[in-house]
Short mmCIF file of C-alpha atoms and ligand atoms in Angstrom, two decimals:
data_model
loop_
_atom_site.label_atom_id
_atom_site.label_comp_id
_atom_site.label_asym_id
_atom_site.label_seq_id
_atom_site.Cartn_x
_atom_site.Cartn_y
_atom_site.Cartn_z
CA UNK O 1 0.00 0.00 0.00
CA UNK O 2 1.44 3.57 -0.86
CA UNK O 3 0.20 5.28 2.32
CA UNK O 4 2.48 2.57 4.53
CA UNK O 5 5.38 3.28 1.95
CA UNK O 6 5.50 6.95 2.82
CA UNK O 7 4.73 6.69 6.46
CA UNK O 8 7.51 5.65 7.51
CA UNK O 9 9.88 8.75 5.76
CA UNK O 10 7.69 11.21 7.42
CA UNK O 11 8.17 10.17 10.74
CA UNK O 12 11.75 10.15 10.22
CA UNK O 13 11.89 13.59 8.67
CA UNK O 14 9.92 14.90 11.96
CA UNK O 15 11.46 13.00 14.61
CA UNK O 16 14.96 14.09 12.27
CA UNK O 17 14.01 17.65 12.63
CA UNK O 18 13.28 17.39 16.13
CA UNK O 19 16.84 15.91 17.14
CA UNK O 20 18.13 19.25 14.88
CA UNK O 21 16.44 21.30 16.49
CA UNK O 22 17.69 19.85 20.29
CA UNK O 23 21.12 19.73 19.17
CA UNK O 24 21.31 23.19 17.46
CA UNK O 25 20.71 25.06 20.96
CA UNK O 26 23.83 25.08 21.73
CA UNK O 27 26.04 25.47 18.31
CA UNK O 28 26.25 28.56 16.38
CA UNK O 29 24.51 28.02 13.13
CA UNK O 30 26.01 30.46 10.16
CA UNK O 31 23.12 30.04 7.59
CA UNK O 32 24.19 29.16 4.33
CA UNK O 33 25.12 31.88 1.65
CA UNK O 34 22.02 33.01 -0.67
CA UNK O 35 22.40 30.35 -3.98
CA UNK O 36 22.25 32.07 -7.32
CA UNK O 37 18.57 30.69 -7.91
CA UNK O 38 16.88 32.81 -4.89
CA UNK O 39 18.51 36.00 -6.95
CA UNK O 40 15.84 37.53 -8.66
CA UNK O 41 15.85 38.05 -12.90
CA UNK O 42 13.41 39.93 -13.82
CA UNK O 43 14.34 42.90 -11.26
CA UNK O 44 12.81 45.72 -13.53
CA UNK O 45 9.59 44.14 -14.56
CA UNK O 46 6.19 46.00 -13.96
CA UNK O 47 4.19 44.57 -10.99
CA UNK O 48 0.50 44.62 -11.35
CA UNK O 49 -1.33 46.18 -8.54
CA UNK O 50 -2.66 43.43 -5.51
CA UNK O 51 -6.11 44.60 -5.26
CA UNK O 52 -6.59 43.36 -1.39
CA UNK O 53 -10.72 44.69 -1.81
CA UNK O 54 -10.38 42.42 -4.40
CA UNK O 55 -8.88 39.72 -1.84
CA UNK O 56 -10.99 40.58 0.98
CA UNK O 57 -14.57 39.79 -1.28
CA UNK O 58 -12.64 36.27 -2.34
CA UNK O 59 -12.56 36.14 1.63
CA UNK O 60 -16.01 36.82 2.01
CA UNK O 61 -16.99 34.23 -0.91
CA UNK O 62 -15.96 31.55 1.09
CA UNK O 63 -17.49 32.66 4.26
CA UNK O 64 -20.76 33.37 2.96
CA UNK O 65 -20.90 29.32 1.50
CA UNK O 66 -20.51 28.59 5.00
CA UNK O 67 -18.10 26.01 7.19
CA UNK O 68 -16.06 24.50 4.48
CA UNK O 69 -15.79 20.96 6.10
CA UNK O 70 -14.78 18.10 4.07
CA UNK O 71 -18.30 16.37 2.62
CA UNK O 72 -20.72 19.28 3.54
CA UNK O 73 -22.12 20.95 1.26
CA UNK O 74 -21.06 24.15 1.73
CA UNK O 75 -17.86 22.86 1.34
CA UNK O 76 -18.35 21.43 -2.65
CA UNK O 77 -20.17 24.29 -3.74
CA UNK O 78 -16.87 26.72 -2.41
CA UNK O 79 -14.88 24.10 -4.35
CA UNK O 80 -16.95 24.65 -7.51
CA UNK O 81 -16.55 28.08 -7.28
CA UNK O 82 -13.24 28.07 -7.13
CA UNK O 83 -12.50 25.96 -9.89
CA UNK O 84 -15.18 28.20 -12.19
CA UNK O 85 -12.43 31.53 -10.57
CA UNK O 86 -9.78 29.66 -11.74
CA UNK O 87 -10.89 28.71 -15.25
CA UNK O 88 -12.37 32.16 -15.46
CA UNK O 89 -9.00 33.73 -15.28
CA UNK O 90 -7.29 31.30 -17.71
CA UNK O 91 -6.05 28.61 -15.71
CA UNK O 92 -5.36 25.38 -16.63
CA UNK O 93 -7.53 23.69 -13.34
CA UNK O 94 -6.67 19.87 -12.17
CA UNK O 95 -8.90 18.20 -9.80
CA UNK O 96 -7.66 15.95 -7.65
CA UNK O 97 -10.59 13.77 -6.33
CA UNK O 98 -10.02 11.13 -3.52
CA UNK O 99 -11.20 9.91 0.10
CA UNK O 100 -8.73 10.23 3.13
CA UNK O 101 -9.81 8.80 6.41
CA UNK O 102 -9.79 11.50 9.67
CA UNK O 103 -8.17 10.91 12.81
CA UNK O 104 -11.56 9.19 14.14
CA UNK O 105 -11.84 6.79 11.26
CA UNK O 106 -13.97 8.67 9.74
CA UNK O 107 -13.78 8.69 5.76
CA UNK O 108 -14.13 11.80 3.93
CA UNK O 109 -13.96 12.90 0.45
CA UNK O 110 -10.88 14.85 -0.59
CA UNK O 111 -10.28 17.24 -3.60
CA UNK O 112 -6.98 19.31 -4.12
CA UNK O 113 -7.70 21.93 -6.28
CA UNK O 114 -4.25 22.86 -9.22
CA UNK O 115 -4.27 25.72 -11.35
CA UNK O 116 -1.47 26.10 -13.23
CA UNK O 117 -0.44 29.43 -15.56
CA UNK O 118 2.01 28.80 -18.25
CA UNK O 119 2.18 24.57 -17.73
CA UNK O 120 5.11 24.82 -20.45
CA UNK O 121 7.53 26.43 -18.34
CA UNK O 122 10.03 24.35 -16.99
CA UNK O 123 10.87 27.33 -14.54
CA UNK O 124 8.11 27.15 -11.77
CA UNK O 125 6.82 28.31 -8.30
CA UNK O 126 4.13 26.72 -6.50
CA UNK O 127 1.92 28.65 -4.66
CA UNK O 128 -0.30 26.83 -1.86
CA UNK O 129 -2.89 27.18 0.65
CA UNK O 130 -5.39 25.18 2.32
CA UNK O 131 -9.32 25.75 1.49
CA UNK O 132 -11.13 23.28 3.81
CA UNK O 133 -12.20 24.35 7.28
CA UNK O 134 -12.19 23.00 10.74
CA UNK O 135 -14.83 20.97 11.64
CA UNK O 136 -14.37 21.98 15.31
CA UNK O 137 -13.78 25.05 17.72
CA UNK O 138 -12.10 23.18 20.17
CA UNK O 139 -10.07 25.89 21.58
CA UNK O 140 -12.87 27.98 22.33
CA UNK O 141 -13.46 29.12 25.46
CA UNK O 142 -17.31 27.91 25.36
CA UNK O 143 -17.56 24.58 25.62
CA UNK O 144 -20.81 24.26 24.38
CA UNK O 145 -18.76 25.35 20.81
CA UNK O 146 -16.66 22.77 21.03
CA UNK O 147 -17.90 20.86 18.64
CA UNK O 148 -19.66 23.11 15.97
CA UNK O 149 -17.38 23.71 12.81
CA UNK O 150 -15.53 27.33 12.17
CA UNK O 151 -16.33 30.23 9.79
CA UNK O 152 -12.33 30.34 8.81
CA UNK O 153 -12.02 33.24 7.55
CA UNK O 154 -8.82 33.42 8.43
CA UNK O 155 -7.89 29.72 9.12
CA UNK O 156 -8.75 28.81 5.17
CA UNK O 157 -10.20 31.46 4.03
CA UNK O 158 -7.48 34.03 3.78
CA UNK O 159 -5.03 32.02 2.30
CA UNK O 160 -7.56 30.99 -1.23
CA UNK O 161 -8.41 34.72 -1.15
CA UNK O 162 -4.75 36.15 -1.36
CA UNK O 163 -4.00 33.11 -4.02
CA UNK O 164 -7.09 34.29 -6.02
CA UNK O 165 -6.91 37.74 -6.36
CA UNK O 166 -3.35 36.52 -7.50
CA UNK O 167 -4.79 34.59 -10.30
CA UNK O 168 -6.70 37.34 -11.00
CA UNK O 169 -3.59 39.17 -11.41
CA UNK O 170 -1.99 36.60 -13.73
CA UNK O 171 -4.70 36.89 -16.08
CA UNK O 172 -4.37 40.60 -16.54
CA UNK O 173 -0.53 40.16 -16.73
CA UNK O 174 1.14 36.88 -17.18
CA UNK O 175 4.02 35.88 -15.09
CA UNK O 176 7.34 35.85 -16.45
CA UNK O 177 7.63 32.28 -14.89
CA UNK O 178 5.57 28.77 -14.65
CA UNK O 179 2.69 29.29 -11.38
CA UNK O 180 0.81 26.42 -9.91
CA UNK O 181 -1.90 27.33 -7.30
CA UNK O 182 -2.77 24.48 -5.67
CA UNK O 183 -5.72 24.67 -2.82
CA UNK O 184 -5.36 21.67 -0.65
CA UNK O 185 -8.38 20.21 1.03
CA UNK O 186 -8.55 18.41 4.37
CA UNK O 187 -5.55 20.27 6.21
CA UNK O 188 -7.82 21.05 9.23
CA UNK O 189 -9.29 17.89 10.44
CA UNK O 190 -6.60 17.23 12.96
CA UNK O 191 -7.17 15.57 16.60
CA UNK O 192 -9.03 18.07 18.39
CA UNK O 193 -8.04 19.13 22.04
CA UNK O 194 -11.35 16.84 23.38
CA UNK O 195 -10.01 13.94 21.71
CA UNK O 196 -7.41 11.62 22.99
CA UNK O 197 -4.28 12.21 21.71
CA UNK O 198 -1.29 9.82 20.34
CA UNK O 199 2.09 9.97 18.79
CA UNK O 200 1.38 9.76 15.50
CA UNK O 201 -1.22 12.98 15.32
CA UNK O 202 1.36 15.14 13.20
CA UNK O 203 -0.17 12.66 10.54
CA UNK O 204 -4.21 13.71 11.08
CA UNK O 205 -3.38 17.39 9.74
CA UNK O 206 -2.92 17.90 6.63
CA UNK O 207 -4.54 14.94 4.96
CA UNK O 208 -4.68 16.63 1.22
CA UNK O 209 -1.11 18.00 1.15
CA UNK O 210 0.11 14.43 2.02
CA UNK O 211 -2.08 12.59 -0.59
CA UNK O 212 -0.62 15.11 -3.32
CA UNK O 213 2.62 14.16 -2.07
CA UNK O 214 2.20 10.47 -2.31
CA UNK O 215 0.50 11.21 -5.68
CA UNK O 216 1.55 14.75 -7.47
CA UNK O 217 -0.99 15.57 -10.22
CA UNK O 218 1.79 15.66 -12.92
CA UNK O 219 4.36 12.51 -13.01
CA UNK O 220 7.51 13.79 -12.19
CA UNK O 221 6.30 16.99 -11.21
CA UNK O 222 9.15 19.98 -10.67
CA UNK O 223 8.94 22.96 -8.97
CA UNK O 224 12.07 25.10 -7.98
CA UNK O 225 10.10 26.91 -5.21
CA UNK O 226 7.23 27.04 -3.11
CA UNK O 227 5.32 29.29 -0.77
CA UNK O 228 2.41 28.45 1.31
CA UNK O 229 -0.01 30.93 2.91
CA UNK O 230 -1.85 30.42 5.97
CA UNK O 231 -3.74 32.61 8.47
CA UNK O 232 -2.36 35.54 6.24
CA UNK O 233 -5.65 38.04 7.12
CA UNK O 234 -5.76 39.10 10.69
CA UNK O 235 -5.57 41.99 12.01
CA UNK O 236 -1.66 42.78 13.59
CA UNK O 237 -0.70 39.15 12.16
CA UNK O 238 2.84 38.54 12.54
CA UNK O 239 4.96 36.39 10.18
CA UNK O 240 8.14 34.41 12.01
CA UNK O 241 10.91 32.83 9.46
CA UNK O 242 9.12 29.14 10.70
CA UNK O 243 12.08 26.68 11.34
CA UNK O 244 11.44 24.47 8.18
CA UNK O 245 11.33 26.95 5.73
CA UNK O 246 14.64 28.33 6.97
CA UNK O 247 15.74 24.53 6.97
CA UNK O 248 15.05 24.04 3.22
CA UNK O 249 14.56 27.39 1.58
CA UNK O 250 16.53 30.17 3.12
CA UNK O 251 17.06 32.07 0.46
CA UNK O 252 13.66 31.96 -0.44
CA UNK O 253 12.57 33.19 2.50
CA UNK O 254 15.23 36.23 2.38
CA UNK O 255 13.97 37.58 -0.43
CA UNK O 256 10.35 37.33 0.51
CA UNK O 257 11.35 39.10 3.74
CA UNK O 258 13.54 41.76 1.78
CA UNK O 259 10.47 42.76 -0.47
CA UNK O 260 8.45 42.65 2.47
CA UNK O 261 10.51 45.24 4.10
CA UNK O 262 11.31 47.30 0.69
CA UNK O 263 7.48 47.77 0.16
CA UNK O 264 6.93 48.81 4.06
CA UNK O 265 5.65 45.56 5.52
CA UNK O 266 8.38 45.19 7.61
CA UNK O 267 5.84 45.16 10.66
CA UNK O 268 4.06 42.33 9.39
CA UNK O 269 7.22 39.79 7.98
CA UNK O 270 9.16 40.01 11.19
CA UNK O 271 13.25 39.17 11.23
CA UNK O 272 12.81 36.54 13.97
CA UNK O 273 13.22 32.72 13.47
CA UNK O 274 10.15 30.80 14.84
CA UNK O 275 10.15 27.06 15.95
CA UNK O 276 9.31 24.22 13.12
CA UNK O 277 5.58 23.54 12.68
CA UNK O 278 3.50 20.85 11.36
CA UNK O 279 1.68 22.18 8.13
CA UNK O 280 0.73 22.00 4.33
CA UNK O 281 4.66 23.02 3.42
CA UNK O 282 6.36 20.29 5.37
CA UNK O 283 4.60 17.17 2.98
CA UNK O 284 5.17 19.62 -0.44
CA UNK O 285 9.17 19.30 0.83
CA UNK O 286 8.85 15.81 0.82
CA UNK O 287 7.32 16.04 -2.45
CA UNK O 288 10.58 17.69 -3.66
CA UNK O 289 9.26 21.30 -3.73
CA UNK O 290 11.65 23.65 -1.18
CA UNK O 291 8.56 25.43 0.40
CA UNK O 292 8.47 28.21 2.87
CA UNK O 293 5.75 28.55 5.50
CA UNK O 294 4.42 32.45 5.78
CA UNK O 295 2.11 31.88 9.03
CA UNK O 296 0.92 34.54 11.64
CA UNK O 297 2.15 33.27 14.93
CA UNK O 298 2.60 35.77 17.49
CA UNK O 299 4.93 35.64 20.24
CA UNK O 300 2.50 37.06 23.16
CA UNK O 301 0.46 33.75 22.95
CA UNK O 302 3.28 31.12 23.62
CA UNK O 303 0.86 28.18 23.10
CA UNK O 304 3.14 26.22 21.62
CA UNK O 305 5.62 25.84 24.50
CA UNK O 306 8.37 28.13 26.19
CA UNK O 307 9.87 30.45 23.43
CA UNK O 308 7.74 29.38 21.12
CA UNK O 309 5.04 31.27 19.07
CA UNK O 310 1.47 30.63 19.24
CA UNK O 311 -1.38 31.55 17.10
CA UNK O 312 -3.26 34.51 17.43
CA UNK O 313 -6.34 33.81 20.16
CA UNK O 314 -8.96 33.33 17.35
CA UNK O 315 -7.34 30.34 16.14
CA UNK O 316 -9.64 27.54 16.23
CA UNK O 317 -12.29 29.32 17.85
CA UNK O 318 -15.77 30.54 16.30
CA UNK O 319 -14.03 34.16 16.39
CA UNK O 320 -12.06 33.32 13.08
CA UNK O 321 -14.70 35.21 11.48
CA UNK O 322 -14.82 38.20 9.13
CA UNK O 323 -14.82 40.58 11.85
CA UNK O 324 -10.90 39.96 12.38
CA UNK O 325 -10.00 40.01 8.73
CA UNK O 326 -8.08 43.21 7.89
CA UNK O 327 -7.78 44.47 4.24
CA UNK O 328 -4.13 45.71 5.53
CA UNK O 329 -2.84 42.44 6.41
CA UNK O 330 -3.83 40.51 2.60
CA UNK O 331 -2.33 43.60 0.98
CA UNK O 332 0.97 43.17 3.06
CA UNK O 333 1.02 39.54 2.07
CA UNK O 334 -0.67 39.90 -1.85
CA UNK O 335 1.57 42.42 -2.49
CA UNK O 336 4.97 41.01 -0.92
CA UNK O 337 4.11 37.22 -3.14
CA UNK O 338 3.22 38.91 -6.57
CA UNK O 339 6.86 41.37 -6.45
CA UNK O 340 8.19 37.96 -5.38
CA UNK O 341 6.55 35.83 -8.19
CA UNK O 342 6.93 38.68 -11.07
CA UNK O 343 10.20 39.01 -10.50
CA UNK O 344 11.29 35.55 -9.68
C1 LIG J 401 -0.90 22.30 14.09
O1 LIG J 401 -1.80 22.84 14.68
C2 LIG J 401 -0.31 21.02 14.54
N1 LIG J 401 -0.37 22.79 13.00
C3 LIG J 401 -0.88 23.96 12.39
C4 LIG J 401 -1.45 23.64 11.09
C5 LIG J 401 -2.64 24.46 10.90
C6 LIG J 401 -3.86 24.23 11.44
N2 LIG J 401 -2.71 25.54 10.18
C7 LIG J 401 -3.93 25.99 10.23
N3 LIG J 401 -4.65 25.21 10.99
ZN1 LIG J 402 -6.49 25.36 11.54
#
């Protein structure tokens, strides 16, 4: 069976990463020098304006379908939406339809949505987020909400609506380069906090991002770059250089944080390094694709352990709605991704 095949490499890779990450407390890493590829090539090209109104109605979209949890309704008609956005703005769009099987043995359709601009290009950045939404508020502070799914308007939502109004972008103005959107489903089914946990619940997130990895929707698929979005729309969000993508992609991630900075989002794309997370970017690495992580995690909620960063208080509660999306925030983020991807 091909799931037991790939099991057994991403354990290794996380438990591998965890050992790095205990042994490098006490050596002085000097990161690696910048490799010709990060350097940009297309330096003086024209950068079409991000529209973030334009992001923040994508946003709303998604909302308005309602909760989009894997095998609602709700949740295919966002998904046929999307696709019609997509093909609507030239894209070449790639379902990938499957069932994956939750952390409580439930099964549950799956579809990974891939819209690729310029397919010929042999030069290409993938850009990813995930568009399901959590079936659960289990870190709300109501009980009682435990159990009812999310709006995510952040936690799904902003992510698609950022990648979007890029596509719209990229059928005004084609990209120098090769772009593949993809929209991963079933990221945000992972073992809630009410459930008992194990050992191997790094595995119950991100069920679409692994399938895709197992099974790319091109044979021999190539991409020299990748950059995930997620929780990119609240209000005073604060991106971290996550530990992974620093791993795997540090160039990558200099440059994204030197445009940041050059266009005046330096408060936003903070220089700190944050601890390695479990998310969408860690199975595209294993799928070959060096992928950065840009993820608001904030250092005043340490939920994830001493000097860690947390996400923001909203997360996973039924206040990831569109009353904490800011129009600032997706500009910050649309803007700093298309200088990166026009210029790449
Ligand atoms: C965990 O919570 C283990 N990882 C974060 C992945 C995630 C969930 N991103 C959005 N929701
Ligand atoms: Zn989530």
């Amino acid at each position: 069976m091909m799931y037991k095949k790939f099991k057994q490499p991403f354990r290794f890779a996380f438990t591998l990463a965890l050992l790095v990450l205990t042994a490098c407390e006490s050596c002085t890493d000097t990161p690696p020098p910048v490799k010709p590829e990060d350097k940009p090539t297309n330096e003086s090209v024209n950068v079409p304006k991000f529209q973030a109104d334009s992001a923040y109605a994508f946003v709303k979209a998604q909302v308005d379908f309602g909760p989009r949890v894997p095998g609602s309704s709700p949740h295919s008609a966002c998904g046929d939406w999307m696709v019609a956005k997509l093909k609507s703005y030239g894209a070449n769009v790639i379902e990938q339809k499957g069932t994956t099987t939750t952390y409580d043995g439930k099964s549950v359709p799956l579809r990974n949505i891939i819209a690729e601009f310029n397919p010929a290009s042999k030069k290409r950045i993938t850009l990813a987020a995930h568009w399901d939404t959590r079936p659960f508020g289990d870190k709300d502070s109501n009980e009682g909400m435990w159990k009812k799914p999310i709006d995510g308007a952040n936690d799904g939502g902003s992510g698609v609506g950022v990648l979007l109004e890029m596509a719209r972008l990229f059928s005004a103005q084609a990209p120098k380069v090769g772009v593949d959107i993809i929209f991963f489903d079933v990221e945000d089914y992972g073992t809630p906090e009410f459930a008992t946990q194990t050992d191997n619940d790094v595995y119950t997130w991100c069920l679409g991002s692994q399938y895709w990895a197992r099974q790319p929707h091109k044979v021999n698929y190539n991409s020299q770059c990748g950059i995930l979005l997620d929780m990119v729309g609240a209000k005073d969000a604060t991106f971290n250089k996550e530990g992974k993508s620093m791993e795997v992609a540090i160039g990558t991630v200099g440059r994204v944080w030197s445009i940041a900075e050059s266009l005046g989002y330096g408060s936003y794309f903070q220089d700190r390094t944050a601890q390695e997370i479990v998310d969408d970017h860690q199975f595209m690495i294993l799928a070959g694709v060096p992928t950065i992580d840009i993820i608001d995690m904030r250092q005043e909620t340490q939920a994830m352990g001493l000097s860690g960063y947390g996400f923001g208080s909203f997360h996973h509660t039924h206040n990831d709605n569109m009353s904490i999306i800011d129009t600032k925030t997706l500009e910050a983020v649309g803007t700093t991704v298309s200088h990166f991807v026009y210029k790449y």
